[in-house]
Amino acid sequence: MTVHDMQQNGANALLTTAAAAEILNVVPSTLRRWVQKGQLSCIVLPSGVLRFRRADILALLEPQAAHGDVSDGQEPLPGLGVP
């Protein structure tokens, strides 16, 4: 599957850093920090530009309880779907 195919494929659509940040109401540098900490996955294009799967970004908006027990030692991403 090519990057173009993924961009056209609904939930698997790829978002730019700016678009993903807008959906989450954070600044792009926050997304890059989460990627560096291993808290968020992304696709790195050959040019070094980051792309995020729409489904991954939307999942961050869901309450943490929907993801089961978060006892893996990592803190949940701040301010996203947590009352």
C-alpha atoms as an extended CHARMM CRD file, in Angstrom:
* protein
*
        83  EXT
         1         1  MET       CA              0.0000000000        0.0000000000        0.0000000000  PROA      1               0.0000000000
         2         2  THR       CA              1.4320000000        3.3560000000       -0.9720000000  PROA      2               0.0000000000
         3         3  VAL       CA              1.3230000000        6.5370000000        1.1010000000  PROA      3               0.0000000000
         4         4  HSD       CA             -1.1790000000        7.9350000000       -1.4160000000  PROA      4               0.0000000000
         5         5  ASP       CA             -3.4670000000        4.9270000000       -0.8830000000  PROA      5               0.0000000000
         6         6  MET       CA             -3.3310000000        5.4040000000        2.8790000000  PROA      6               0.0000000000
         7         7  GLN       CA             -4.1450000000        9.1030000000        2.5810000000  PROA      7               0.0000000000
         8         8  GLN       CA             -7.3040000000        8.2560000000        0.6750000000  PROA      8               0.0000000000
         9         9  ASN       CA             -8.4530000000        5.4760000000        3.0150000000  PROA      9               0.0000000000
        10        10  GLY       CA            -10.7950000000        6.9540000000        5.6940000000  PROA      10              0.0000000000
        11        11  ALA       CA             -9.7120000000        5.9720000000        9.2040000000  PROA      11              0.0000000000
        12        12  ASN       CA             -6.2840000000        5.0790000000        7.8570000000  PROA      12              0.0000000000
        13        13  ALA       CA             -5.9230000000        8.5270000000        6.3140000000  PROA      13              0.0000000000
        14        14  LEU       CA             -2.6710000000       10.2380000000        7.1240000000  PROA      14              0.0000000000
        15        15  LEU       CA             -2.6680000000       13.6210000000        8.7940000000  PROA      15              0.0000000000
        16        16  THR       CA              0.0130000000       16.2710000000        8.8150000000  PROA      16              0.0000000000
        17        17  THR       CA              1.4580000000       17.3060000000       12.1490000000  PROA      17              0.0000000000
        18        18  ALA       CA             -0.4880000000       20.5760000000       11.9610000000  PROA      18              0.0000000000
        19        19  ALA       CA             -3.7850000000       18.8240000000       11.1850000000  PROA      19              0.0000000000
        20        20  ALA       CA             -3.3270000000       16.2630000000       13.9630000000  PROA      20              0.0000000000
        21        21  ALA       CA             -2.3950000000       19.0050000000       16.4320000000  PROA      21              0.0000000000
        22        22  GLU       CA             -5.4990000000       20.9750000000       15.5000000000  PROA      22              0.0000000000
        23        23  ILE       CA             -7.7630000000       17.9690000000       16.1050000000  PROA      23              0.0000000000
        24        24  LEU       CA             -6.1820000000       17.4330000000       19.5320000000  PROA      24              0.0000000000
        25        25  ASN       CA             -6.0580000000       21.1390000000       20.3420000000  PROA      25              0.0000000000
        26        26  VAL       CA             -2.3200000000       21.0740000000       21.0290000000  PROA      26              0.0000000000
        27        27  VAL       CA              0.6380000000       22.6740000000       19.3030000000  PROA      27              0.0000000000
        28        28  PRO       CA              2.6570000000       20.6310000000       16.7680000000  PROA      28              0.0000000000
        29        29  SER       CA              5.7070000000       20.5640000000       19.0600000000  PROA      29              0.0000000000
        30        30  THR       CA              3.6170000000       18.6500000000       21.6040000000  PROA      30              0.0000000000
        31        31  LEU       CA              2.9820000000       15.8960000000       19.0510000000  PROA      31              0.0000000000
        32        32  ARG       CA              6.6770000000       15.7320000000       18.2030000000  PROA      32              0.0000000000
        33        33  ARG       CA              7.5140000000       15.4680000000       21.9250000000  PROA      33              0.0000000000
        34        34  TRP       CA              4.9920000000       12.6160000000       22.3560000000  PROA      34              0.0000000000
        35        35  VAL       CA              6.5690000000       10.8140000000       19.3810000000  PROA      35              0.0000000000
        36        36  GLN       CA             10.0670000000       11.2510000000       20.8680000000  PROA      36              0.0000000000
        37        37  LYS       CA              8.8570000000        9.8330000000       24.2040000000  PROA      37              0.0000000000
        38        38  GLY       CA              7.2440000000        6.8590000000       22.4450000000  PROA      38              0.0000000000
        39        39  GLN       CA              3.7480000000        7.8960000000       23.5560000000  PROA      39              0.0000000000
        40        40  LEU       CA              2.4510000000        8.3590000000       20.0170000000  PROA      40              0.0000000000
        41        41  SER       CA              3.2430000000        6.4980000000       16.8240000000  PROA      41              0.0000000000
        42        42  CYS       CA              3.7310000000        8.1330000000       13.4700000000  PROA      42              0.0000000000
        43        43  ILE       CA              4.9670000000        7.4640000000        9.9690000000  PROA      43              0.0000000000
        44        44  VAL       CA              8.1780000000        9.1760000000        8.9610000000  PROA      44              0.0000000000
        45        45  LEU       CA              8.2840000000        9.9680000000        5.2600000000  PROA      45              0.0000000000
        46        46  PRO       CA             11.6040000000        9.7120000000        3.3680000000  PROA      46              0.0000000000
        47        47  SER       CA             11.8460000000       13.5020000000        3.6080000000  PROA      47              0.0000000000
        48        48  GLY       CA             11.7210000000       13.2340000000        7.4250000000  PROA      48              0.0000000000
        49        49  VAL       CA              8.2290000000       14.7230000000        7.6380000000  PROA      49              0.0000000000
        50        50  LEU       CA              5.8730000000       13.1090000000       10.1410000000  PROA      50              0.0000000000
        51        51  ARG       CA              2.4030000000       11.7960000000        9.3190000000  PROA      51              0.0000000000
        52        52  PHE       CA             -0.1520000000       10.4810000000       11.7900000000  PROA      52              0.0000000000
        53        53  ARG       CA             -2.9030000000        7.9190000000       11.2020000000  PROA      53              0.0000000000
        54        54  ARG       CA             -6.3080000000        9.5570000000       11.6660000000  PROA      54              0.0000000000
        55        55  ALA       CA             -7.5230000000        6.5830000000       13.7360000000  PROA      55              0.0000000000
        56        56  ASP       CA             -4.5770000000        6.9500000000       16.1480000000  PROA      56              0.0000000000
        57        57  ILE       CA             -5.3040000000       10.6480000000       16.6450000000  PROA      57              0.0000000000
        58        58  LEU       CA             -9.0460000000       10.1300000000       17.1190000000  PROA      58              0.0000000000
        59        59  ALA       CA             -8.3680000000        7.3410000000       19.6270000000  PROA      59              0.0000000000
        60        60  LEU       CA             -6.6090000000        9.8850000000       21.8400000000  PROA      60              0.0000000000
        61        61  LEU       CA             -9.8880000000       11.7530000000       22.1820000000  PROA      61              0.0000000000
        62        62  GLU       CA            -11.6190000000        8.7200000000       23.7040000000  PROA      62              0.0000000000
        63        63  PRO       CA            -11.7590000000        8.4230000000       27.5070000000  PROA      63              0.0000000000
        64        64  GLN       CA             -8.8380000000        6.4280000000       28.9070000000  PROA      64              0.0000000000
        65        65  ALA       CA            -11.2280000000        3.9130000000       30.4980000000  PROA      65              0.0000000000
        66        66  ALA       CA            -12.1750000000        2.7320000000       27.0130000000  PROA      66              0.0000000000
        67        67  HSD       CA             -8.5890000000        1.5540000000       26.5310000000  PROA      67              0.0000000000
        68        68  GLY       CA             -8.5980000000       -0.7240000000       29.5580000000  PROA      68              0.0000000000
        69        69  ASP       CA             -6.1820000000       -0.5400000000       32.4560000000  PROA      69              0.0000000000
        70        70  VAL       CA             -3.4420000000        2.0350000000       31.9650000000  PROA      70              0.0000000000
        71        71  SER       CA             -1.0120000000        0.4190000000       34.3850000000  PROA      71              0.0000000000
        72        72  ASP       CA              1.9140000000       -0.0010000000       32.0120000000  PROA      72              0.0000000000
        73        73  GLY       CA              3.9520000000        2.5750000000       33.9280000000  PROA      73              0.0000000000
        74        74  GLN       CA              3.4610000000        5.3110000000       31.3490000000  PROA      74              0.0000000000
        75        75  GLU       CA              1.4810000000        8.4080000000       32.0960000000  PROA      75              0.0000000000
        76        76  PRO       CA             -1.5580000000        8.9720000000       29.8840000000  PROA      76              0.0000000000
        77        77  LEU       CA             -1.2450000000       11.7860000000       27.3800000000  PROA      77              0.0000000000
        78        78  PRO       CA             -2.1850000000       14.9720000000       29.2220000000  PROA      78              0.0000000000
        79        79  GLY       CA             -5.5140000000       16.6440000000       28.6560000000  PROA      79              0.0000000000
        80        80  LEU       CA             -6.9390000000       14.2100000000       26.1320000000  PROA      80              0.0000000000
        81        81  GLY       CA            -10.2520000000       12.6000000000       26.9590000000  PROA      81              0.0000000000
        82        82  VAL       CA             -9.4590000000       12.4750000000       30.6500000000  PROA      82              0.0000000000
        83        83  PRO       CA            -12.0530000000       14.2210000000       32.8690000000  PROA      83              0.0000000000
